[in-house]
mmCIF file of C-alpha atoms and ligand atoms in Angstrom:
data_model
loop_
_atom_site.group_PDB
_atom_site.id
_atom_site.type_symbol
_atom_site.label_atom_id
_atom_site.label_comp_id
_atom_site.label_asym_id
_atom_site.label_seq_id
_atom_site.Cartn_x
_atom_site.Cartn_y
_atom_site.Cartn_z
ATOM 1 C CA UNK A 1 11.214 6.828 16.180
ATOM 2 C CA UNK A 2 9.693 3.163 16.912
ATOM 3 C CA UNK A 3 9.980 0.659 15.005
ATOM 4 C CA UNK A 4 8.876 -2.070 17.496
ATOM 5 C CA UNK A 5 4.766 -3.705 16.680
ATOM 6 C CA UNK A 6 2.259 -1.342 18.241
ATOM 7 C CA UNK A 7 -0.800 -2.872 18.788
ATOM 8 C CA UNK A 8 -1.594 -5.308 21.440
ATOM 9 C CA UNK A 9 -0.716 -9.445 21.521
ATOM 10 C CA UNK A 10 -3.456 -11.544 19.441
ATOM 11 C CA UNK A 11 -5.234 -7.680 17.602
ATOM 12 C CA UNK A 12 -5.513 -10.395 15.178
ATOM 13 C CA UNK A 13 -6.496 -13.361 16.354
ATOM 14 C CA UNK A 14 -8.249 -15.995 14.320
ATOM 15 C CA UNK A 15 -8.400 -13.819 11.326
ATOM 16 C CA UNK A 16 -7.920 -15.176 8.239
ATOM 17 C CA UNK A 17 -6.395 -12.403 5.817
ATOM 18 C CA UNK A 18 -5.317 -12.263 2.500
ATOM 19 C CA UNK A 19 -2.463 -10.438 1.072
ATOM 20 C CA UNK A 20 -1.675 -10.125 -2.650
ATOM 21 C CA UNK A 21 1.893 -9.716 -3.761
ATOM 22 C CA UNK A 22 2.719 -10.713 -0.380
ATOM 23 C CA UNK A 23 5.425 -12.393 -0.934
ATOM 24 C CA UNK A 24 7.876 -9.474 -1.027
ATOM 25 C CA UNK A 25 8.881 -5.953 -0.021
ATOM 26 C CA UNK A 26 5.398 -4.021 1.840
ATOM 27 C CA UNK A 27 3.580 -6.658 1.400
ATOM 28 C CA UNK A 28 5.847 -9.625 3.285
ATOM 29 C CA UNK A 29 6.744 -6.570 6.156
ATOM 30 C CA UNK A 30 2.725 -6.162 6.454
ATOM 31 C CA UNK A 31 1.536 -9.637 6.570
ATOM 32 C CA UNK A 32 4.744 -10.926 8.707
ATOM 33 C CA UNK A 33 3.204 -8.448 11.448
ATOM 34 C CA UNK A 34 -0.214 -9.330 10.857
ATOM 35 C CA UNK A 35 0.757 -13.247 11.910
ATOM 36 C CA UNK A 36 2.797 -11.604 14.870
ATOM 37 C CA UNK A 37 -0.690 -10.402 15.752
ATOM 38 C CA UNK A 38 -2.381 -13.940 15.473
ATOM 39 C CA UNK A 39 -3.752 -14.269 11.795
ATOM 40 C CA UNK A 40 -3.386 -16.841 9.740
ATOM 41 C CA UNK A 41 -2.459 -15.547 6.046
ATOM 42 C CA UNK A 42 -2.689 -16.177 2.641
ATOM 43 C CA UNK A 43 -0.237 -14.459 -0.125
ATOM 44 C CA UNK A 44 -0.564 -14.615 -3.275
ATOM 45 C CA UNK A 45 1.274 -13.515 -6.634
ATOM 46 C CA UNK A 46 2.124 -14.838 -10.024
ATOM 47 C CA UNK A 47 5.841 -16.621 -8.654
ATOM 48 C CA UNK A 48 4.827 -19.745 -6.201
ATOM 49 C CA UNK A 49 8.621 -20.293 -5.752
ATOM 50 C CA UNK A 50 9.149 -16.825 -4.143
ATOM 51 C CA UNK A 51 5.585 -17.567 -2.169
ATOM 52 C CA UNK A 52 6.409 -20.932 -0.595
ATOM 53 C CA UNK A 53 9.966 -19.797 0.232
ATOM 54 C CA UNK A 54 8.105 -16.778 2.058
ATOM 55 C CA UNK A 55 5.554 -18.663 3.625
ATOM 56 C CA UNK A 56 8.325 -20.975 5.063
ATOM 57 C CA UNK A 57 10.741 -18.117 6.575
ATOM 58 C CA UNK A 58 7.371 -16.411 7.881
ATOM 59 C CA UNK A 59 6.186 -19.448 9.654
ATOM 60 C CA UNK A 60 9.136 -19.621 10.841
ATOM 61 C CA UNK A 61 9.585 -16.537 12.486
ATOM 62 C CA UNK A 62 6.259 -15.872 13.318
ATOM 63 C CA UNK A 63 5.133 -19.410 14.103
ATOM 64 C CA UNK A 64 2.170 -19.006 12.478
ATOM 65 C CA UNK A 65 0.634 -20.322 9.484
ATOM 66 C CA UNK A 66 0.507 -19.504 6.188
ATOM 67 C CA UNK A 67 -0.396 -20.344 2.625
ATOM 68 C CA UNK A 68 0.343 -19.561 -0.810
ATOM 69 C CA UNK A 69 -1.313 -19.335 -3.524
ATOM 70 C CA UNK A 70 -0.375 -18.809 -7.075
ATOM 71 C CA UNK A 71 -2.499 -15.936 -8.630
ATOM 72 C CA UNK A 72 -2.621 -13.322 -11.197
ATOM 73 C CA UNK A 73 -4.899 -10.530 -9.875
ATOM 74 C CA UNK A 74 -5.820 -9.350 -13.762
ATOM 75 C CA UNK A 75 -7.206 -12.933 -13.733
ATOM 76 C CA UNK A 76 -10.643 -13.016 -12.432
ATOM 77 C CA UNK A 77 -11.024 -17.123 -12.302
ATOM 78 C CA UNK A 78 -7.847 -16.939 -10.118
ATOM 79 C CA UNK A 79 -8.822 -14.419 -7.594
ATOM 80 C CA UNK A 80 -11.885 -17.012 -6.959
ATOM 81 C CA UNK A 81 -9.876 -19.961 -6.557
ATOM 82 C CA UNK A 82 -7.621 -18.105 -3.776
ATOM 83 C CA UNK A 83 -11.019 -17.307 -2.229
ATOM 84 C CA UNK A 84 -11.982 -21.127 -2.737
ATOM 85 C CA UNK A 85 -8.373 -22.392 -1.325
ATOM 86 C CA UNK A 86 -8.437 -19.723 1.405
ATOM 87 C CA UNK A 87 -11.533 -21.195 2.736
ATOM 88 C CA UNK A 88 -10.958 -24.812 2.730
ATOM 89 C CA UNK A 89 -7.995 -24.132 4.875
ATOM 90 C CA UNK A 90 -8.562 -22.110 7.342
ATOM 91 C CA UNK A 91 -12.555 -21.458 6.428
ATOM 92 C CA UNK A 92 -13.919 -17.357 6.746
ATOM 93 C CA UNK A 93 -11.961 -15.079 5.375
ATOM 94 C CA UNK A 94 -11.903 -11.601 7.347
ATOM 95 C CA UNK A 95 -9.508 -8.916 5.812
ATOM 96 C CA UNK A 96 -8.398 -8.429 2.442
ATOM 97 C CA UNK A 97 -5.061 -6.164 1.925
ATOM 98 C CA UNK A 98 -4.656 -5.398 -2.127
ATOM 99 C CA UNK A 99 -1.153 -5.145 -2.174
ATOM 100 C CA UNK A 100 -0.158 -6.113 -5.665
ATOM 101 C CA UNK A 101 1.197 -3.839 -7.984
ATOM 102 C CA UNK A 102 3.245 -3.094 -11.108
ATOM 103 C CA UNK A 103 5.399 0.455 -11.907
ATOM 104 C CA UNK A 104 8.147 1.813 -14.097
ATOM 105 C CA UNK A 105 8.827 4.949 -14.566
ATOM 106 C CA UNK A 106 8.437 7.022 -18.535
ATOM 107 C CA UNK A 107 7.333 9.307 -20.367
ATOM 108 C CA UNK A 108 4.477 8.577 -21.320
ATOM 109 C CA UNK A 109 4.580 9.475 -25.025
ATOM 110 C CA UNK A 110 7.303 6.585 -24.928
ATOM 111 C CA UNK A 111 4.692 4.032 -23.351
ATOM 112 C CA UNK A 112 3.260 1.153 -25.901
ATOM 113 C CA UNK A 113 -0.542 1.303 -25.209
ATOM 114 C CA UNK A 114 -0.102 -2.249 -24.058
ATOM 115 C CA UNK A 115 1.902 -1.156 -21.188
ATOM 116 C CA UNK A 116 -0.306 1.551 -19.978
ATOM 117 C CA UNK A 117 -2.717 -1.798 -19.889
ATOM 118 C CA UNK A 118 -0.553 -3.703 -17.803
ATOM 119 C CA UNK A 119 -0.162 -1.122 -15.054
ATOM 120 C CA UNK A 120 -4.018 -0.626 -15.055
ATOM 121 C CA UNK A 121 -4.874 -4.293 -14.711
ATOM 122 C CA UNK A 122 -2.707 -5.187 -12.159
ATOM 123 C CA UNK A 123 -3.131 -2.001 -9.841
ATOM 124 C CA UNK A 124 -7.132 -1.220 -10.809
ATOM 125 C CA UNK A 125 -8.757 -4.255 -12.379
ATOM 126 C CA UNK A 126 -6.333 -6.667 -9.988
ATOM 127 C CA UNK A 127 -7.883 -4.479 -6.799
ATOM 128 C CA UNK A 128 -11.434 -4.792 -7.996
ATOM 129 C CA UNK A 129 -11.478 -8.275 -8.969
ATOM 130 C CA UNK A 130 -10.219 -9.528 -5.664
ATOM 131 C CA UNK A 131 -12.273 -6.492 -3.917
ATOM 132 C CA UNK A 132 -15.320 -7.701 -6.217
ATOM 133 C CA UNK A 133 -14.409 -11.596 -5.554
ATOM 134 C CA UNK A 134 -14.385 -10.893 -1.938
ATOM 135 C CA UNK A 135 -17.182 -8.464 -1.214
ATOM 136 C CA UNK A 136 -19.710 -10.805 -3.300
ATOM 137 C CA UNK A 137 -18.651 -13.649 -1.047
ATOM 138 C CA UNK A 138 -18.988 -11.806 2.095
ATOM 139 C CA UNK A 139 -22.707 -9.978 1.179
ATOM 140 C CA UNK A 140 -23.839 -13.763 0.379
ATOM 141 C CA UNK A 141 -22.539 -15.326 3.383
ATOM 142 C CA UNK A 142 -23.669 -12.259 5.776
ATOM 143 C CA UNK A 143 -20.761 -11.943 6.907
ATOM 144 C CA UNK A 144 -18.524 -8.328 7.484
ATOM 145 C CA UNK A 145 -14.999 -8.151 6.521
ATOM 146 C CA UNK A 146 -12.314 -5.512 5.928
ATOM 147 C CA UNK A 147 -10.141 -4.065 2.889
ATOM 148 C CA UNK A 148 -6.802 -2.242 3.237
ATOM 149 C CA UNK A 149 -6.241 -0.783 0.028
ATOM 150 C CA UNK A 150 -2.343 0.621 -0.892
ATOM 151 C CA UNK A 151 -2.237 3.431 -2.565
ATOM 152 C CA UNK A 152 -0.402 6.656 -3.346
ATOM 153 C CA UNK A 153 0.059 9.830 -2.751
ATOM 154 C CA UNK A 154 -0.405 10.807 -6.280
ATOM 155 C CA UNK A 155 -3.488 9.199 -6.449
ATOM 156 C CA UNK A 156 -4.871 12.339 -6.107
ATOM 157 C CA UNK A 157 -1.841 14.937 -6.826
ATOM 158 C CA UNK A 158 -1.003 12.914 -10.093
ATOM 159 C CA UNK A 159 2.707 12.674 -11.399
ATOM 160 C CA UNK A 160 4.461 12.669 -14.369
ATOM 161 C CA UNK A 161 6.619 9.620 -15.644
ATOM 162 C CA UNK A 162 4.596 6.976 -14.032
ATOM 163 C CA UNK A 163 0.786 8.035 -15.456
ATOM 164 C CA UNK A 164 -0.704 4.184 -15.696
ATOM 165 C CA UNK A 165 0.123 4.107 -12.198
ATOM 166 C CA UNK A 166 -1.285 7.462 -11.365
ATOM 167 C CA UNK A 167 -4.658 6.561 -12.990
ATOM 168 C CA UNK A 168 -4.974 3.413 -11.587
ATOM 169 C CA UNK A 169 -3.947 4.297 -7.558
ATOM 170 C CA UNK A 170 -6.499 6.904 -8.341
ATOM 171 C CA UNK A 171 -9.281 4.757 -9.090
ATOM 172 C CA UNK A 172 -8.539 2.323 -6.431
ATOM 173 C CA UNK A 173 -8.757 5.407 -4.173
ATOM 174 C CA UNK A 174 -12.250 6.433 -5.521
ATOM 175 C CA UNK A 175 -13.312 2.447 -5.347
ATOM 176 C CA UNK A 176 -11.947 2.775 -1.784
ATOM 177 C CA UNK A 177 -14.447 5.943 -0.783
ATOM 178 C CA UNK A 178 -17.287 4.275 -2.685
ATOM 179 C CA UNK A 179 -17.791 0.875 -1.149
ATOM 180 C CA UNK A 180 -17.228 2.351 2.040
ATOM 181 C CA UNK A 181 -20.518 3.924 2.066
ATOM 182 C CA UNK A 182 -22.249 1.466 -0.212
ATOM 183 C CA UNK A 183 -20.917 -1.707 1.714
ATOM 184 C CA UNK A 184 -20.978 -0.022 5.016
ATOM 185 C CA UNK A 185 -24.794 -2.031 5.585
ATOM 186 C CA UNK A 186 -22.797 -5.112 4.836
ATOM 187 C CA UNK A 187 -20.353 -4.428 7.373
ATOM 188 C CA UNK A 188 -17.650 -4.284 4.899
ATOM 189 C CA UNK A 189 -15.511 -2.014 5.830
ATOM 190 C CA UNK A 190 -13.062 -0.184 3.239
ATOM 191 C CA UNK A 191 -9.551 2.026 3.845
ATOM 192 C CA UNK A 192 -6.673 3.039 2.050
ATOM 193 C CA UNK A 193 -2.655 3.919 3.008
ATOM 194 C CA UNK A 194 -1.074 6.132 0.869
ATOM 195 C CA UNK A 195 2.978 5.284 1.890
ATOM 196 C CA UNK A 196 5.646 7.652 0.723
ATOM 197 C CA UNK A 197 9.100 6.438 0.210
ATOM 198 C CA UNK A 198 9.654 2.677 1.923
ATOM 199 C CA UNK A 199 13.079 0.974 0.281
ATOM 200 C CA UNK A 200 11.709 -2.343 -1.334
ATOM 201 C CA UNK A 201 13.919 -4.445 -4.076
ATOM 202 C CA UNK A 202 10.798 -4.810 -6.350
ATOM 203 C CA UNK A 203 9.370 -0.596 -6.547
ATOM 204 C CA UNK A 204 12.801 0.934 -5.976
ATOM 205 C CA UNK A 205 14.561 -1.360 -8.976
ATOM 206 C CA UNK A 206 11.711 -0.399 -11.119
ATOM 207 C CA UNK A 207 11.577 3.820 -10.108
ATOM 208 C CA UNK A 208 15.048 4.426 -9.448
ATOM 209 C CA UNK A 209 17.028 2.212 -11.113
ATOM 210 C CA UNK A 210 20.567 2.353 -11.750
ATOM 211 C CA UNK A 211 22.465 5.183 -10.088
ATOM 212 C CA UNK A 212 19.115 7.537 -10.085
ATOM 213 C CA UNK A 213 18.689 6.439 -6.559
ATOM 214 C CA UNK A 214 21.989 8.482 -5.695
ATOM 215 C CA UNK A 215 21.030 11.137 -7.838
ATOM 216 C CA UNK A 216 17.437 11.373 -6.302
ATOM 217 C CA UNK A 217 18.006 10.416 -2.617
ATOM 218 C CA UNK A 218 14.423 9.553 -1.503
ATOM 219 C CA UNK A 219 15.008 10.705 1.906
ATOM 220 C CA UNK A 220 16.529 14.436 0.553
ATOM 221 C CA UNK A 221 12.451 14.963 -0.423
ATOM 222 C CA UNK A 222 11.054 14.496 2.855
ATOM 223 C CA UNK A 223 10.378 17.150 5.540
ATOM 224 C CA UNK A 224 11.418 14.503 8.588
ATOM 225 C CA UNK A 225 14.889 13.591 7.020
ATOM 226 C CA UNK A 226 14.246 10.030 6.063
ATOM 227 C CA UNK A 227 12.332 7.199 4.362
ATOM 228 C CA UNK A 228 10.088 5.009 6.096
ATOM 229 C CA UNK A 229 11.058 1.384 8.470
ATOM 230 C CA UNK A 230 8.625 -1.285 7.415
ATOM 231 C CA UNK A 231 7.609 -1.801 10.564
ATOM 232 C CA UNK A 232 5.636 1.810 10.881
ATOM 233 C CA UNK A 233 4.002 0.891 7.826
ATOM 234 C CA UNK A 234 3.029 -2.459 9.143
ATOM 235 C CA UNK A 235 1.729 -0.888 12.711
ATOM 236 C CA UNK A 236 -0.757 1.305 10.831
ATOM 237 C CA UNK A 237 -1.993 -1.603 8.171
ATOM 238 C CA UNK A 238 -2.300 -3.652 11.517
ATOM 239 C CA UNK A 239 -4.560 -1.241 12.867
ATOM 240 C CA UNK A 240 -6.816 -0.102 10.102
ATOM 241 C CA UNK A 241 -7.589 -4.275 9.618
ATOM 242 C CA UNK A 242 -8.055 -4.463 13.218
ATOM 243 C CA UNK A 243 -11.634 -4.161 14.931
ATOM 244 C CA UNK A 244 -9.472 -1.418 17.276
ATOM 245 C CA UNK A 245 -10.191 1.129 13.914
ATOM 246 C CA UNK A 246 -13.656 -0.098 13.687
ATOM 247 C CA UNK A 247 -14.948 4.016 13.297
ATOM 248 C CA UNK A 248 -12.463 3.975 10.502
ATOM 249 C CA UNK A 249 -13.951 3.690 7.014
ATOM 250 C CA UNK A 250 -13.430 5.238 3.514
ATOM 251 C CA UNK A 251 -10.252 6.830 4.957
ATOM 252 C CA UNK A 252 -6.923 7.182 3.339
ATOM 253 C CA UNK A 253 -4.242 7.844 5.898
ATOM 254 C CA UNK A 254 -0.832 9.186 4.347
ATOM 255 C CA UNK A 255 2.163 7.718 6.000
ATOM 256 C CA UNK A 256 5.172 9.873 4.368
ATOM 257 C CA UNK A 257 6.983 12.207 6.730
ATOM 258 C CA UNK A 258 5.136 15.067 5.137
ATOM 259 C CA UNK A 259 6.421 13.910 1.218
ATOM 260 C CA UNK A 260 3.464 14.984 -0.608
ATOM 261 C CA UNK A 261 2.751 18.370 0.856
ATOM 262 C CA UNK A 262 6.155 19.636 0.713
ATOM 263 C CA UNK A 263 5.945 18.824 -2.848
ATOM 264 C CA UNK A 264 2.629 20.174 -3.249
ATOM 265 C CA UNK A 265 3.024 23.610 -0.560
ATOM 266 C CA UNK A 266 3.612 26.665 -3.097
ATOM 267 C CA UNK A 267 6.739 28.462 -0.765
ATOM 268 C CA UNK A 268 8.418 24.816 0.756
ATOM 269 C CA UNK A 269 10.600 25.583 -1.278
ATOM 270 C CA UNK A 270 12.209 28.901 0.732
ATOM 271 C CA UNK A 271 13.461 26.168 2.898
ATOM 272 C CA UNK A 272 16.471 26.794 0.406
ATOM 273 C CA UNK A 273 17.428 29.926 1.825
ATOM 274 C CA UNK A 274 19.879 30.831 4.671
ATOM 275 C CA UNK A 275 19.528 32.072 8.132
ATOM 276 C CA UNK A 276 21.764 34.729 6.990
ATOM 277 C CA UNK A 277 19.032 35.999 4.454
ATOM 278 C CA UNK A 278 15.856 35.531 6.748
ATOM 279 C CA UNK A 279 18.052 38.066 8.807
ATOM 280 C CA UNK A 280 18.492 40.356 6.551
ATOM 281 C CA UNK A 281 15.244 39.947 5.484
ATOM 282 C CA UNK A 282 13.865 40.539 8.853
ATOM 283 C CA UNK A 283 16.458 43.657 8.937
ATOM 284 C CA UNK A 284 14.634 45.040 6.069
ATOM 285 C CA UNK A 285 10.946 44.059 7.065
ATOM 286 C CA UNK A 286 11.720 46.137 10.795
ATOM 287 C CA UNK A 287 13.059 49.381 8.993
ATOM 288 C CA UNK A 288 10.027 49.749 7.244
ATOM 289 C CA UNK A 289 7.572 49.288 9.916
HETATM 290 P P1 NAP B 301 7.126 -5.130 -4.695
HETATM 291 O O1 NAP B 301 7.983 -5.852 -3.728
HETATM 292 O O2 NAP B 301 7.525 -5.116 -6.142
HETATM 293 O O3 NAP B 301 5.655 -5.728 -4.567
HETATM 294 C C1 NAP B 301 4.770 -5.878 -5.605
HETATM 295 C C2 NAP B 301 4.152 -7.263 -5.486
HETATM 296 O O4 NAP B 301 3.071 -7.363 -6.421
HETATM 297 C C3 NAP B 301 5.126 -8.400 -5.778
HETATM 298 O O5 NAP B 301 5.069 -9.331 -4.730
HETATM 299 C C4 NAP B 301 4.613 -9.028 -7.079
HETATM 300 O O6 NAP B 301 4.817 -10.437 -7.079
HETATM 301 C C5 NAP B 301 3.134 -8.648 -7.004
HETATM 302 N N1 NAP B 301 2.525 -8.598 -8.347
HETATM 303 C C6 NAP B 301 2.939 -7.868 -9.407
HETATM 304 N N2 NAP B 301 2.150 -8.127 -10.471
HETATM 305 C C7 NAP B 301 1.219 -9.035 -10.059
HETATM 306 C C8 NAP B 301 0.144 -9.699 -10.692
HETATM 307 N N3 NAP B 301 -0.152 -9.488 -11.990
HETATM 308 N N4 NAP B 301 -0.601 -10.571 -9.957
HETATM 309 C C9 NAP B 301 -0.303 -10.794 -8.655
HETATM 310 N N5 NAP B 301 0.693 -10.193 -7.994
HETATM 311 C C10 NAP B 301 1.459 -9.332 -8.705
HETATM 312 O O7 NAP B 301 6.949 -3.592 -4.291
HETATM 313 P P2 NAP B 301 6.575 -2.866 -2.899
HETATM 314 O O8 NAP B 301 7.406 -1.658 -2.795
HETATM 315 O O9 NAP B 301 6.542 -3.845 -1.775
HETATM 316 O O10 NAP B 301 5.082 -2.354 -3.213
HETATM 317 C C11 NAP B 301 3.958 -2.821 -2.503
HETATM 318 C C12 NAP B 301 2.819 -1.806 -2.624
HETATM 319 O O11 NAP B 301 3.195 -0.578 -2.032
HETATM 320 C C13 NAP B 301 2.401 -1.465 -4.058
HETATM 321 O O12 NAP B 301 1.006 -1.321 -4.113
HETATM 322 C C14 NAP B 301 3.065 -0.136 -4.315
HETATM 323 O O13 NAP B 301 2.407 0.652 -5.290
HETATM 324 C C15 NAP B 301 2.940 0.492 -2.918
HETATM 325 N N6 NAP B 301 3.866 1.585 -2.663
HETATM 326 C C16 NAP B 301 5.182 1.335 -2.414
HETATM 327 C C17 NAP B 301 6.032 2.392 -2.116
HETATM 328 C C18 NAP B 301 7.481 2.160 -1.791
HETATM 329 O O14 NAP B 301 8.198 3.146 -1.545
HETATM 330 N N7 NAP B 301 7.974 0.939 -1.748
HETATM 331 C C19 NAP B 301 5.538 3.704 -2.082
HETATM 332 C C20 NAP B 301 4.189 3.926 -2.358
HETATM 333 C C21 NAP B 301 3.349 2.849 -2.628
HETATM 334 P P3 NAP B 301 5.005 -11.330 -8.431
HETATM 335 O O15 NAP B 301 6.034 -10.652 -9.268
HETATM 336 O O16 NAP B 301 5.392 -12.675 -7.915
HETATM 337 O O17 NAP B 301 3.663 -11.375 -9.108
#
């Protein structure tokens, strides 16, 4: 395993990028590496306290520069005054990752209708109204850009006990495939990452809290043994915002160590049994023949 940045000194140069809820977890591992790589960034989310304390450790680190800016992506007039701040300060804006996002888990018979809302309008509505913001900006300045969507894997298996979030990663993943082709004349460009398991504070408080994160060891569900390092996750948002994945578009690349299809492959579960009973099995199996 690597966990060292992949792509090449100054992939991402002069490029002005936006990250929502990148203040924390993904988000702050993503945009850290895309200053490594030269950019100067904007994050956003509703708490400017945990923003400007961000900003400061990543200049820090990174030495580059960034700003925050206080938004709430359900709020369209917001999303356009990060557009409007973005540009003052460092002018064009060239990538857009929608980040933000909201989860618990439930059943959702126990969900208040209100809260299915909240889920939608920060994952769905808060992706199109910055994607919507953005691409409207871009189209009237003729200019190109790119969008890094995050999504999920059950965006298109679905899951139980977190269905708000289901629907919505699902429609951000069908916005994702459609503005790739429609935009493509633009030269708006459009992908998606579907990341399994990645310990954060902010999802893994909210989906396994308590002692369920003991009880449902992440890594125990995937094929390769263990949950993701930021850093892998930041190498391949790097790259799909970078002009080196230029042939890239309407794509959603799954970065889980095989999660979803073990899940999803109707005998993974044999894994269960013993050598001792594929022997015997075999045993049995060369009798016959
Ligand atoms: P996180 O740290 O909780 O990040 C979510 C971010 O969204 C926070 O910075 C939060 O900041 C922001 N946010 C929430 N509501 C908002 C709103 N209304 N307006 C603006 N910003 C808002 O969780 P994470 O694990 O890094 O998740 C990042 C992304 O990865 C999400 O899209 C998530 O679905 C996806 N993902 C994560 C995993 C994983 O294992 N960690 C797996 C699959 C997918 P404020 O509270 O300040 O607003």
């Amino acid at each position: 395993m690597r966990t060292d940045g992949m792509l090449k000194e100054g992939a991402l140069k002069d490029q002005t990028i936006i990250v929502t809820g990148g203040g924390t977890g993904l988000g702050r591992a993503m945009g850290t590496y895309f200053l490594e790589l030269g950019a100067n960034l904007v994050i956003t989310s509703r708490k400017i306290e945990v923003l400007e304390q961000t900003a400061k450790e990543m200049e820090a680190e990174t030495g580059g520069k960034v700003l925050a800016v206080q938004c709430d992506v359900r709020e369209y007039d917001q999303v356009e005054n990060v557009l409007k701040v973005t540009e003052e300060r460092f002018g064009q804006i060239h990538g857009l990752l929608n980040n933000a996002a909201g989860n618990f888990i439930s059943p959702t018979e126990r969900l208040s209708n209100r809260a299915f809302d909240t889920v939608i309008d920060i994952v769905l509505k808060g992706t199109t109204n910055f994607t919507l913001a953005l691409g409207k900006k871009w189209i009237a300045n003729k200019q190109g850009g790119t969008v890094l969507n995050i999504v999920t894997t059950y965006a298109w298996t679905g899951s139980g006990y977190v269905v708000p979030s289901a629907c919505a990663k699902a429609g951000v993943l069908a916005m994702t495939r459609s503005l790739a082709v429609e935009w493509a004349k633009y030269k708006i460009r459009m992908n998606a990452i579907a990341p399994g398991p990645f310990p954060t504070e902010g999802a893994w408080s909210r989906l396994l809290p308590g002692d369920l994160v003991k009880k449902f060891d992440p890594a125990k569900l995937v094929p390769v043994g263990r949950v993701g390092e930021h850093q892998e996750l930041a190498n391949l948002a790097a790259y799909l915002m970078s002009d080196f994945s230029a042939y890239v578009n309407g794509e959603v690349v799954t970065i889980d160590g095989g999660e979803w299809l073990q899940g999803a492959g109707e005998f993974s579960h044999l894994e269960k049994i013993p050598q001792e009973m594929w022997d015997m099995l075999e045993a049995q199996r060369g009798k016959k023949q």
